mmCIF file of C-alpha atoms in Angstrom:
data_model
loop_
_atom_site.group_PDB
_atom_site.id
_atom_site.type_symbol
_atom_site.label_atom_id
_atom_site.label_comp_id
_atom_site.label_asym_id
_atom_site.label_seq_id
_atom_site.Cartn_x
_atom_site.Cartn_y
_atom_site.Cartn_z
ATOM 1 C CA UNK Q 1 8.030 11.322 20.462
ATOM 2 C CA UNK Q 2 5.141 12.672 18.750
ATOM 3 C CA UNK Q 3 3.371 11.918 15.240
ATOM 4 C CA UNK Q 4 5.933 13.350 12.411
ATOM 5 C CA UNK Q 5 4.617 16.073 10.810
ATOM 6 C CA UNK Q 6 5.296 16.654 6.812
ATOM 7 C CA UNK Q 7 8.632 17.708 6.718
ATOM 8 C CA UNK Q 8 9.926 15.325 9.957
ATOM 9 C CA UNK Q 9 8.932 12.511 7.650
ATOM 10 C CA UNK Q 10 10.688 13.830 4.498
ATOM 11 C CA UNK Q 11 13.563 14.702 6.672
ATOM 12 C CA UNK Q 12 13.929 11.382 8.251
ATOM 13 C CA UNK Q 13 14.580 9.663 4.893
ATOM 14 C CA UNK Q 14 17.095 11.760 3.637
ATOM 15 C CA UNK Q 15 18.800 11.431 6.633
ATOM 16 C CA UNK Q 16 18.890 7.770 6.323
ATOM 17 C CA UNK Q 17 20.093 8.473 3.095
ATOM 18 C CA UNK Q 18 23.256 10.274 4.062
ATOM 19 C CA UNK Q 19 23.707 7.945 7.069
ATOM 20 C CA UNK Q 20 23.980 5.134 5.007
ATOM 21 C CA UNK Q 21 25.162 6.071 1.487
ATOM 22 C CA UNK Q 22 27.042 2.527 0.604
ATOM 23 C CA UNK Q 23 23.853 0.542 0.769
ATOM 24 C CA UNK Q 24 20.878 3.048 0.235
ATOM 25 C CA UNK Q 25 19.513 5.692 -2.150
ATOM 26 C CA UNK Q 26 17.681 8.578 -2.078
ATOM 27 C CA UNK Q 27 14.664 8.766 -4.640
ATOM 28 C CA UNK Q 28 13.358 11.546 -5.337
ATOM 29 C CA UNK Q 29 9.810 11.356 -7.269
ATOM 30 C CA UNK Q 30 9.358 13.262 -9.812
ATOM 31 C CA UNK Q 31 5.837 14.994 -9.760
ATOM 32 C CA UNK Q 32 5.136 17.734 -6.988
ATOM 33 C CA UNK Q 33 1.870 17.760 -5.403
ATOM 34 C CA UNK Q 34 -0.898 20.136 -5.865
ATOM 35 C CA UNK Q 35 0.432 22.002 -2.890
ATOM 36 C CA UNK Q 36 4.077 22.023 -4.199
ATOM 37 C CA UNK Q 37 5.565 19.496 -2.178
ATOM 38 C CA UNK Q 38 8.708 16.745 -3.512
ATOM 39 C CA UNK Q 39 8.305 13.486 -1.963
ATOM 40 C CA UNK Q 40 11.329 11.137 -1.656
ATOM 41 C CA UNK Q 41 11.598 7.462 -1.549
ATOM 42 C CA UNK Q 42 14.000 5.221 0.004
ATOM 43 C CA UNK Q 43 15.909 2.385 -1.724
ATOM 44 C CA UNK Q 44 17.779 0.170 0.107
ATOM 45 C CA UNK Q 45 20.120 -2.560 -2.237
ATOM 46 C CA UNK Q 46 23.366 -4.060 -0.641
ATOM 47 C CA UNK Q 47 25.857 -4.251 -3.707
ATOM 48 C CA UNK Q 48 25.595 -7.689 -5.302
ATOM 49 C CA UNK Q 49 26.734 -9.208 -8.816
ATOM 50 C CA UNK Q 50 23.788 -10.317 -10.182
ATOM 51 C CA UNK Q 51 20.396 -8.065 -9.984
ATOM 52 C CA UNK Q 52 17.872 -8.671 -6.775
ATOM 53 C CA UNK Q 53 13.904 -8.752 -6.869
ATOM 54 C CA UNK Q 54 12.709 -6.153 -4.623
ATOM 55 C CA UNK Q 55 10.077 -5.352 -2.518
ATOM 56 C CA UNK Q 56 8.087 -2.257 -2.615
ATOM 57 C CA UNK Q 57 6.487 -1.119 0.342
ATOM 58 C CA UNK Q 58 4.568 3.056 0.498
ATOM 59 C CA UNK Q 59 2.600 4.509 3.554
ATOM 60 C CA UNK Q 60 0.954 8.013 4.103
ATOM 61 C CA UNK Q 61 -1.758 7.127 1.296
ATOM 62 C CA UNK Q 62 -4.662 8.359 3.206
ATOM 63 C CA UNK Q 63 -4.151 11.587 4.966
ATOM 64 C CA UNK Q 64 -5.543 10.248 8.660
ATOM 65 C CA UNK Q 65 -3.237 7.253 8.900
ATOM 66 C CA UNK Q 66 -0.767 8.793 10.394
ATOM 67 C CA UNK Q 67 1.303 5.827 11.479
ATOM 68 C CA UNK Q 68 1.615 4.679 8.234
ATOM 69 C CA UNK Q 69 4.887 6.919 7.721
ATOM 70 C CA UNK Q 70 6.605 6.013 11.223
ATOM 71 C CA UNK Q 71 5.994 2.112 10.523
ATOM 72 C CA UNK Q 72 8.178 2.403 7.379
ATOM 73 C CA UNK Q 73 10.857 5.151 8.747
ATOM 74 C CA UNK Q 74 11.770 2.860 11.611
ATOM 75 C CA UNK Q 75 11.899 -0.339 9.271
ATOM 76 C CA UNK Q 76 14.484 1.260 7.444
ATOM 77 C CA UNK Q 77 15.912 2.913 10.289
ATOM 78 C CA UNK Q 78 15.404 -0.875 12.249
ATOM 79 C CA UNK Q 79 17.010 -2.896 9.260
ATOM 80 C CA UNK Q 80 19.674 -0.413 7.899
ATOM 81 C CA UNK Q 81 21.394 -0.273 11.919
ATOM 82 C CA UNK Q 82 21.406 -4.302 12.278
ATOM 83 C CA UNK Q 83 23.301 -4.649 8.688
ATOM 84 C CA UNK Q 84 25.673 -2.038 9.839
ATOM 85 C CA UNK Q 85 26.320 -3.304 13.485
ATOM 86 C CA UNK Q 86 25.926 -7.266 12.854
ATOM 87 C CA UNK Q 87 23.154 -8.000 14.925
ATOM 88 C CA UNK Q 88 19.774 -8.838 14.980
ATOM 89 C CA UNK Q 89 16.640 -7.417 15.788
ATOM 90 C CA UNK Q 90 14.121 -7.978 18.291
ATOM 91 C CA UNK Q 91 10.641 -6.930 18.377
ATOM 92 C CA UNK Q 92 8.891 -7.984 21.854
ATOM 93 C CA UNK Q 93 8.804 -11.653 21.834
ATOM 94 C CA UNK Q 94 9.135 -11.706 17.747
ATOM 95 C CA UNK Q 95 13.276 -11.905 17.126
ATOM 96 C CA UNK Q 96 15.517 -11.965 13.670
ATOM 97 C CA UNK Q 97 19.226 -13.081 14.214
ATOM 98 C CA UNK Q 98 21.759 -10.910 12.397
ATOM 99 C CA UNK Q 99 21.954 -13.783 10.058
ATOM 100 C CA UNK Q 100 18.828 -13.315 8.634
ATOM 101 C CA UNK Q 101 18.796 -9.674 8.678
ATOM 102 C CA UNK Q 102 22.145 -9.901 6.238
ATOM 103 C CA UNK Q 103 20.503 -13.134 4.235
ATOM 104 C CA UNK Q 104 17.132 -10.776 3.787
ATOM 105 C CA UNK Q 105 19.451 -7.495 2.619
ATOM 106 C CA UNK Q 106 21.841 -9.842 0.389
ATOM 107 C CA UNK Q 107 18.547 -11.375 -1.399
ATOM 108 C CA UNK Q 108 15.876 -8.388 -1.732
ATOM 109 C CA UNK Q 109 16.173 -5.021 -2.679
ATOM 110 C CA UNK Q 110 13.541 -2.707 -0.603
ATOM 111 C CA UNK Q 111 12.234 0.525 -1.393
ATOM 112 C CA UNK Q 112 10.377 2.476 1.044
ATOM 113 C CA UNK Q 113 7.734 5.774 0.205
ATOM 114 C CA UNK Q 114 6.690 6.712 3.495
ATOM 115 C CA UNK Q 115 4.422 9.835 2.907
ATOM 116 C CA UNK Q 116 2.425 9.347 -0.532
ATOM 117 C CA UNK Q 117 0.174 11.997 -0.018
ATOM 118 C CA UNK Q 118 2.036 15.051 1.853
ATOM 119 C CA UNK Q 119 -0.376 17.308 1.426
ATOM 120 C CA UNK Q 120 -2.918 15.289 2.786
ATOM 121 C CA UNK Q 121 -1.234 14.721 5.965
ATOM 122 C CA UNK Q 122 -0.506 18.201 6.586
ATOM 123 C CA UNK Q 123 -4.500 19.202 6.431
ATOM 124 C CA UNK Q 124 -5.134 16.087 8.685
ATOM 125 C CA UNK Q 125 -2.764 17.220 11.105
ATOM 126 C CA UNK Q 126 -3.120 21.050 11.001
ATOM 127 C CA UNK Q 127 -6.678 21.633 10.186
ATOM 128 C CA UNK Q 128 -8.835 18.640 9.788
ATOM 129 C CA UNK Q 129 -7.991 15.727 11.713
ATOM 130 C CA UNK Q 130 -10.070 12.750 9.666
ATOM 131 C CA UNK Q 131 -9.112 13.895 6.483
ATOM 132 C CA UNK Q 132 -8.810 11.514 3.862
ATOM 133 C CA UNK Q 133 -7.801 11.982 0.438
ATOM 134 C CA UNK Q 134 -5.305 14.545 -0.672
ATOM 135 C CA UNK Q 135 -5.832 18.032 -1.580
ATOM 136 C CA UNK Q 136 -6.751 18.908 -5.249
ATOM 137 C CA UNK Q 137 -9.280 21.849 -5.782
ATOM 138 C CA UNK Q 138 -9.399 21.270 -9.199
ATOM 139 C CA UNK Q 139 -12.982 18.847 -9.151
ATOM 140 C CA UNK Q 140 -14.724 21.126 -6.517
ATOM 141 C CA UNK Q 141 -15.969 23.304 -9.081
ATOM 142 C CA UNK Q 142 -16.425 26.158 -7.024
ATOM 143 C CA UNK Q 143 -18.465 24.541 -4.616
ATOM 144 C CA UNK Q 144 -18.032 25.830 -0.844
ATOM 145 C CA UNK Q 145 -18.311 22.722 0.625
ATOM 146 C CA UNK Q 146 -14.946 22.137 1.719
ATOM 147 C CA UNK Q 147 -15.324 17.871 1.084
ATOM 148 C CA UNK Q 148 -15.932 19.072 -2.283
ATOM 149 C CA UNK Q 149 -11.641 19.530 -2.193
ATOM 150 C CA UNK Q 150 -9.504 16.041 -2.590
ATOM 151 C CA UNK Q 151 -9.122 12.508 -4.699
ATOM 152 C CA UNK Q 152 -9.029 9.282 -2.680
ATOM 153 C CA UNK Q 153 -5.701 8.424 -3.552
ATOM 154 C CA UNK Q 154 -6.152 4.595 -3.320
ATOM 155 C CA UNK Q 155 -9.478 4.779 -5.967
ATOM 156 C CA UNK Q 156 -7.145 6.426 -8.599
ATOM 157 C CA UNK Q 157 -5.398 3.575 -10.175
ATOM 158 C CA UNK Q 158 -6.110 1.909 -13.275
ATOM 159 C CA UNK Q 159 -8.059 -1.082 -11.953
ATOM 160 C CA UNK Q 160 -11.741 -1.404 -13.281
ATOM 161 C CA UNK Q 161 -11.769 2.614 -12.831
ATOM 162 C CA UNK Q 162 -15.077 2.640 -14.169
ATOM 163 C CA UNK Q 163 -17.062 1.385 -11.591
ATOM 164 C CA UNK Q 164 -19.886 2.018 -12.612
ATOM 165 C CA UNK Q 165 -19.794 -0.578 -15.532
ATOM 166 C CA UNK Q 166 -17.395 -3.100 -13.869
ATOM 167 C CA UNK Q 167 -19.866 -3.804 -10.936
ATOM 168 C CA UNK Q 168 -23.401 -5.419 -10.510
ATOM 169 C CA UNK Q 169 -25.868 -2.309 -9.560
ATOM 170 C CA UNK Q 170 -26.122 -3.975 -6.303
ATOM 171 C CA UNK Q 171 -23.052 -4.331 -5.293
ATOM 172 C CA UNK Q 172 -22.158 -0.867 -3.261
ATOM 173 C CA UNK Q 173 -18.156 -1.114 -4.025
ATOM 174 C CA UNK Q 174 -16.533 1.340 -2.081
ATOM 175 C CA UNK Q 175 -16.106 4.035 -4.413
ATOM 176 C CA UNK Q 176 -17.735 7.443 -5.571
ATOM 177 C CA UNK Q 177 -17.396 9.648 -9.275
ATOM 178 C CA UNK Q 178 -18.984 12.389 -6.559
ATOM 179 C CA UNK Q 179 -16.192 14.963 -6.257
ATOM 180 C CA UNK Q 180 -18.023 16.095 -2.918
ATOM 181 C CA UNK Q 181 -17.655 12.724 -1.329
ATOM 182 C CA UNK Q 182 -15.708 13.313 1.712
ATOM 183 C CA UNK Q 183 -14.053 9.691 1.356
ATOM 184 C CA UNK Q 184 -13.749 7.855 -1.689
ATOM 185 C CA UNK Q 185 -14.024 9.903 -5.051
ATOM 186 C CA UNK Q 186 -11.940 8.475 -7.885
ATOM 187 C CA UNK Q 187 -10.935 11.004 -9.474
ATOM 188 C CA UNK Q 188 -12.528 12.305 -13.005
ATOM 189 C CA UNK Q 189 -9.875 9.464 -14.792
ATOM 190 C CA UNK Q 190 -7.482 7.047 -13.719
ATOM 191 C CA UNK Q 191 -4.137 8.591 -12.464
ATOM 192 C CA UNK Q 192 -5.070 11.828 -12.636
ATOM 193 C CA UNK Q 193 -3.382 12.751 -9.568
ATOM 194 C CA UNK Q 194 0.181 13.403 -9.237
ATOM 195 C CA UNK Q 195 0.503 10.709 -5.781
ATOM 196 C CA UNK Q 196 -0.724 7.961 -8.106
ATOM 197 C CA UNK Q 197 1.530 8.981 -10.972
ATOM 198 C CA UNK Q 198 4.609 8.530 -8.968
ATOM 199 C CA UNK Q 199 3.645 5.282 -7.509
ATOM 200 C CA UNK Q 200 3.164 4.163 -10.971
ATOM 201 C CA UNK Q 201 6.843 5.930 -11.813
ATOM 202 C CA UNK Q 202 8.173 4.551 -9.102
ATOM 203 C CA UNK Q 203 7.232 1.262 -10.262
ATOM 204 C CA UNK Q 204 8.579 1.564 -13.974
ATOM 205 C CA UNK Q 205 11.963 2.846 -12.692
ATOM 206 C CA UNK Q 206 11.903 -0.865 -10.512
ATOM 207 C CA UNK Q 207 10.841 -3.352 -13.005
ATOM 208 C CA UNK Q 208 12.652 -6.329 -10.642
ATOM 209 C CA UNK Q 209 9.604 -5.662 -8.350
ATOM 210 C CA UNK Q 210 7.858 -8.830 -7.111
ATOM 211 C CA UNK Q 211 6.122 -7.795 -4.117
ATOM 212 C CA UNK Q 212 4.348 -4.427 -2.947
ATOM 213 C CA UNK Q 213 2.782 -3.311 -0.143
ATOM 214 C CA UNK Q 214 0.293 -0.436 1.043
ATOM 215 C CA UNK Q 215 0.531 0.150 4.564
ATOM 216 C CA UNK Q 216 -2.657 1.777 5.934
ATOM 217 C CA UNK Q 217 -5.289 1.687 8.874
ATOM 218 C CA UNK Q 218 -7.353 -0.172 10.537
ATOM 219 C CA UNK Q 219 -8.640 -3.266 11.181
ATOM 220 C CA UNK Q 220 -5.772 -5.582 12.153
ATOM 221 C CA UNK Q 221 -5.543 -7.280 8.550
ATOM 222 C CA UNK Q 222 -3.231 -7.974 5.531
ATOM 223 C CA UNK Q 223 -5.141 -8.400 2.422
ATOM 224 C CA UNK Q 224 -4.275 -9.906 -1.056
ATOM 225 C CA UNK Q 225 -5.575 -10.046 -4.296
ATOM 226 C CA UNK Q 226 -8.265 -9.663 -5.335
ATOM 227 C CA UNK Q 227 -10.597 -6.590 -4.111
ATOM 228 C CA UNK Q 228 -13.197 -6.368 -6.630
ATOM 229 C CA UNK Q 229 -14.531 -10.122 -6.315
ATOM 230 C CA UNK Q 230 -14.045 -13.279 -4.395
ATOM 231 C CA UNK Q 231 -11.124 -15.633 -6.252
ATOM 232 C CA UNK Q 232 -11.275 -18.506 -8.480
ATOM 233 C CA UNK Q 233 -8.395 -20.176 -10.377
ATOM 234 C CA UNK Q 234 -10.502 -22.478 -12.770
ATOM 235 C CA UNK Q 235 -11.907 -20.553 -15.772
ATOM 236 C CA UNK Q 236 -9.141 -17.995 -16.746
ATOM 237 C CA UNK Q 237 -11.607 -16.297 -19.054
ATOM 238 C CA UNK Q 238 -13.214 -15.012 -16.282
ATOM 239 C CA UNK Q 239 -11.358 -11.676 -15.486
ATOM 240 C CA UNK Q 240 -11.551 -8.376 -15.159
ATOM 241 C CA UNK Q 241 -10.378 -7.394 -18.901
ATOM 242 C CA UNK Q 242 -13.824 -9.329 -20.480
ATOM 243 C CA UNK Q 243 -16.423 -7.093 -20.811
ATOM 244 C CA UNK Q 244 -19.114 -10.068 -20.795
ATOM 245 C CA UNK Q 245 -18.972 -9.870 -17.679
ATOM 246 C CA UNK Q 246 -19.161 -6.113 -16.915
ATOM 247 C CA UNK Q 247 -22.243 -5.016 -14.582
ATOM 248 C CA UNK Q 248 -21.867 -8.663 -12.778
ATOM 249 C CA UNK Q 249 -18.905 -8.188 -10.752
ATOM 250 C CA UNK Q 250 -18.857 -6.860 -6.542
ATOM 251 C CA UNK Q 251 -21.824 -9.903 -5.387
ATOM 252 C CA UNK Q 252 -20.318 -11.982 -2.084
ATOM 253 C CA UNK Q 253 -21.392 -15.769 -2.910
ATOM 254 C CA UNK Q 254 -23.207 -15.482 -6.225
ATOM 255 C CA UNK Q 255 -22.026 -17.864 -9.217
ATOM 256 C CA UNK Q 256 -22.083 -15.185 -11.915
ATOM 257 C CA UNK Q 257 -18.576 -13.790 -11.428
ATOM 258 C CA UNK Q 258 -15.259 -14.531 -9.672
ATOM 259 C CA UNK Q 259 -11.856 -13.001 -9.825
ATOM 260 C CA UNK Q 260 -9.495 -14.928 -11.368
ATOM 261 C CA UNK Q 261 -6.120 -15.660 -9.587
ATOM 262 C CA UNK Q 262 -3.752 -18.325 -10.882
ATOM 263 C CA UNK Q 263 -3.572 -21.055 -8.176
ATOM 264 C CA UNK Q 264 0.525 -20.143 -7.706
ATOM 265 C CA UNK Q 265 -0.241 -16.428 -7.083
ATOM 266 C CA UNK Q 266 -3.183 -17.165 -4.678
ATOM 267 C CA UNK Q 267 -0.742 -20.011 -2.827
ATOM 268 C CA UNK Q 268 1.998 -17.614 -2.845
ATOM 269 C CA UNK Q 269 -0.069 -14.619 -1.645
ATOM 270 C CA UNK Q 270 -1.466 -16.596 1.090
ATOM 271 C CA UNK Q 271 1.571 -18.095 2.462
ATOM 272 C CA UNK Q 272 3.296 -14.273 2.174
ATOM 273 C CA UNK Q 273 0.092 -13.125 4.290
ATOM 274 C CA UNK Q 274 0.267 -15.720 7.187
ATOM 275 C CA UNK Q 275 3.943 -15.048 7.743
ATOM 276 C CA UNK Q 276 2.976 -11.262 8.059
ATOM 277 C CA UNK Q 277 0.446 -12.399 10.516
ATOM 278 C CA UNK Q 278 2.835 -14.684 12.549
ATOM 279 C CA UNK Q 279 5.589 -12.269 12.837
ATOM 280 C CA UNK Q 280 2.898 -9.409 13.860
ATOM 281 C CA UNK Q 281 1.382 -11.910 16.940
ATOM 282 C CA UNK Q 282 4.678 -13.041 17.988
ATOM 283 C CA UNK Q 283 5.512 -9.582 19.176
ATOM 284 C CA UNK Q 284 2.303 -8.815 21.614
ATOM 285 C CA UNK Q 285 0.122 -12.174 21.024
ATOM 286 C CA UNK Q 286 -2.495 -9.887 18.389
ATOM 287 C CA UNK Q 287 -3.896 -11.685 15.779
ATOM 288 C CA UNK Q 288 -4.036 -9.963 12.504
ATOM 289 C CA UNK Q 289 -5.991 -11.788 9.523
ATOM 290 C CA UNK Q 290 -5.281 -12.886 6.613
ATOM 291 C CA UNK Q 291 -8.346 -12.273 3.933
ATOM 292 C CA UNK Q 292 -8.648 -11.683 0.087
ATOM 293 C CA UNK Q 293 -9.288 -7.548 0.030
ATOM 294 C CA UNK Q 294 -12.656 -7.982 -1.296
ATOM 295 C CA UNK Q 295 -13.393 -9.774 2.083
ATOM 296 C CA UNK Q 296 -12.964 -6.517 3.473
ATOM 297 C CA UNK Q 297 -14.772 -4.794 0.500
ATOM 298 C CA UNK Q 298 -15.464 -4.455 -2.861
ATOM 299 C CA UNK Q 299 -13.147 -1.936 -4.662
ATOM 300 C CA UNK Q 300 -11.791 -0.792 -7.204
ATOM 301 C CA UNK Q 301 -8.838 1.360 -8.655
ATOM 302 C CA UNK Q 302 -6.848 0.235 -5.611
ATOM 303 C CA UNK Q 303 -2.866 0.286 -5.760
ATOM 304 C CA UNK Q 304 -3.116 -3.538 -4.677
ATOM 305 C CA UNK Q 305 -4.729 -4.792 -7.421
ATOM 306 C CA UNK Q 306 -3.590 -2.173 -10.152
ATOM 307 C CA UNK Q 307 -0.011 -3.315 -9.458
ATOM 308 C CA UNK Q 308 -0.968 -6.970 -9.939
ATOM 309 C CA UNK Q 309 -3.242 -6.429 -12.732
ATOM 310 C CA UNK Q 310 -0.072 -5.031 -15.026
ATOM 311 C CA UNK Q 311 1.113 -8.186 -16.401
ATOM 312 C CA UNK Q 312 -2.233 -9.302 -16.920
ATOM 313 C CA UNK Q 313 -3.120 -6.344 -18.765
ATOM 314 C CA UNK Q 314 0.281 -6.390 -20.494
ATOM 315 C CA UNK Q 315 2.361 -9.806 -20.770
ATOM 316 C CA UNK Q 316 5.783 -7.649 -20.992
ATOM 317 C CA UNK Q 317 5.702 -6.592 -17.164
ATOM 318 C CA UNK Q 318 6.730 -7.929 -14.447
ATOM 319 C CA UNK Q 319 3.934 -10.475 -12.475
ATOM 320 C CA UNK Q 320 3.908 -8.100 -9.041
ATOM 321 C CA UNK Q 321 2.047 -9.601 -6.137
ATOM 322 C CA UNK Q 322 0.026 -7.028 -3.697
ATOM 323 C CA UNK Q 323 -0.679 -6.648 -0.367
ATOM 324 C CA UNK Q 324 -2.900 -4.018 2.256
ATOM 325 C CA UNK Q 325 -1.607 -3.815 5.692
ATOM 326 C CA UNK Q 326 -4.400 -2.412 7.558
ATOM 327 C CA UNK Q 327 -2.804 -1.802 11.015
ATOM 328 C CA UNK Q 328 -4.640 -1.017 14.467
ATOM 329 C CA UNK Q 329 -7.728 -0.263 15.786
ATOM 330 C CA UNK Q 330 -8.655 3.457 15.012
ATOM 331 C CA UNK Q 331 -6.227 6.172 13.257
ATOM 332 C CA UNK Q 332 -4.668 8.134 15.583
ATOM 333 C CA UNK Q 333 -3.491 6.216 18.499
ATOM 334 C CA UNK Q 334 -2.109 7.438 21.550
ATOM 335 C CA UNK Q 335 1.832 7.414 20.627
ATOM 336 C CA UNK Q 336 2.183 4.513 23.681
ATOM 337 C CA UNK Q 337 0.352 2.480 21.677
ATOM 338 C CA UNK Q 338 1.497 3.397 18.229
ATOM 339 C CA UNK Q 339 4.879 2.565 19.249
ATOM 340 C CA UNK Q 340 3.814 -0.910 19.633
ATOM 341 C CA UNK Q 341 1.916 -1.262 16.665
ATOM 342 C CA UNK Q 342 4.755 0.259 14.816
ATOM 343 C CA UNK Q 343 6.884 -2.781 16.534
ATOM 344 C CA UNK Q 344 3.688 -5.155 15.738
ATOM 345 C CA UNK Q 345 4.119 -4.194 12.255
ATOM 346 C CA UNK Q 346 7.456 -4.055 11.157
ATOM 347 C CA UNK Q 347 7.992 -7.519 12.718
ATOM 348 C CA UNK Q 348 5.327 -8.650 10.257
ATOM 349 C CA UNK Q 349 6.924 -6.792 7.103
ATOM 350 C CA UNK Q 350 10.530 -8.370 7.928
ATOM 351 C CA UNK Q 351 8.990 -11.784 7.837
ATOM 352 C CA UNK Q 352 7.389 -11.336 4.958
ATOM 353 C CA UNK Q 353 10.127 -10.141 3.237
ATOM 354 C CA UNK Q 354 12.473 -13.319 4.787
ATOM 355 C CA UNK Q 355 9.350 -15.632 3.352
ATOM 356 C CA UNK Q 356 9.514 -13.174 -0.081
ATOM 357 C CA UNK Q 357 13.582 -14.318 -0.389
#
């Protein structure tokens, strides 16, 4: 089968939905895009007494990744047929028993946002294959240069949104506040773009969330807070609410600023990381790593760290660790080869999730 186009994707979950109405729910979120479109999330919570953390897992951020949205349909699709049948699942030479496919749905509740950024996906598919960001004419300005259209989706969150002070000068983070950048413009303020707002709803509606991930490609990695410096779990003071430190932050190896993490949350975040990893190369032998996301590179206003940041920024939520799957090798894969990474993947994202419960 080929890539899923816009409403494939939107259709697939609801069908899950009606397929499997005693143990699933369909969410519907609650701001259109700019092009008029109602995404829908999936939430998948076997009835128990007592109240489950859950993971949150969303794809179809950036318009070009289209994989992003199959990887999570046939999770759900993968997980919601073993707890119905009794059996397990097997992914190449990576295997779950039905035991823990039951143990995993009895402990966690999952919700799944495949498509993020619908509009975005449809110009990628239909008009310009390596589009990135999604599709909001308001910043162009009347400008006829067609980049000149579009918000980078995953620079919108509230997390050091203003670069431009956060960061040393020298530091190059992988932003822009130039609307005409064809990859990475923030936005003109943080969450001013109806994708980002219902991630952020999505997450208030959840407050039992522990664990989210943003599935996107490539470079065969899982990253882990932080993304705007290198980690440190000794001076607490050192963080990305002081402004002493503002205009130092972004510089690999220097001894002026580091993130802080507590050591729990980096222990925890590393151990959640490797199990992705060892679930992903027991399918096909591929080794995905394991790195901090500003080992990758320095951002900021990223849906990884904004969603960790919360209870930092405000002690009454929830502590919510974060995660970036970066899958394959380019975007668009031959669909041979993006069935296997879509088998790579979820393999990964169940173990994680049995090393989450």
């Amino acid at each position: 089968m080929p890539y899923l186009n816009v409403t494939e994707v939107e259709s697939a979950v609801t069908s899950l939905a009606t397929a499997y109405p005693d143990i699933t729910q369909l969410v519907t979120l609650p701001e259109a895009s700019h092009e008029g479109r109602t995404a829908h999330a999936l939430l998948i919570s076997e009835p128990t007494a007592a109240p489950k953390p859950c993971v949150m897992m969303i794809g179809g951020v950036h318009a070009r990744e289209w994989g992003s949205c199959e990887i999570l349909i046939h999770l759900a699709a993968d997980l919601l047929e073993s707890h119905r049948d009794g059996t397990g699942l097997g992914y190449g030479g990576t295997a779950f028993t039905a035991t823990q496919v039951s143990s995993l749905l009895h402990r966690l509740d999952l919700v799944l946002y495949p498509l993020v950024n619908p509009d975005g996906r449809n110009y990628s598919q239909t008009v310009k294959p390596m589009w990135r960001k999604n599709r909001n004419p308001a910043n162009a300005g009347g400008s006829p240069n067609p980049d000149c259209v579009g918000v980078d989706i995953n620079r919108n969150y509230d997390f050091l949104f203003d670069f431009v002070t956060a960061f040393d000068p020298k530091a190059n983070p992988q932003v822009s506040n130039d609307p005409c950048d064809p990859q990475v413009y923030a936005g003109p303020s943080a969450f001013s773009e109806p994708e980002t707002r219902n991630v952020r709803w999505l997450l208030e509606q959840l407050p039992l969330t522990q664990w989210f991930v943003d599935v996107h490609s490539y470079s065969q990695d899982v990253l882990y807070n932080w993304g705007d410096d290198e980690n440190q779990s000794i001076d607490p003071d050192m963080n990305f609410r002081n402004s002493e430190y503002d205009g130092k932050r972004g510089l690999p190896g220097d001894l002026t600023y580091s993130e802080y993490i507590p050591k729990g949350d980096q222990d925890a975040a590393v151990l959640l990381a490797e199990a992705f990893c060892q679930g992903v190369n027991g399918v096909r032998g591929l080794t995905y790593k394991p790195m901090s996301g500003f080992h990758l590179y320095p951002t900021s206003g990223t849906s990884d760290d904004y969603v960790y940041s919360r209870s930092f920024a405000d002690p009454d939520q929830g502590k919510v660790l974060g995660f970036t799957v970066e899958w394959g090798a380019e975007f668009h894969p031959r669909w041979a080869e993006m069935e296997q990474i879509i088998r790579d993947v979820d393999a990964g994202l169940v173990q994680f999730c049995l090393a989450a419960a």
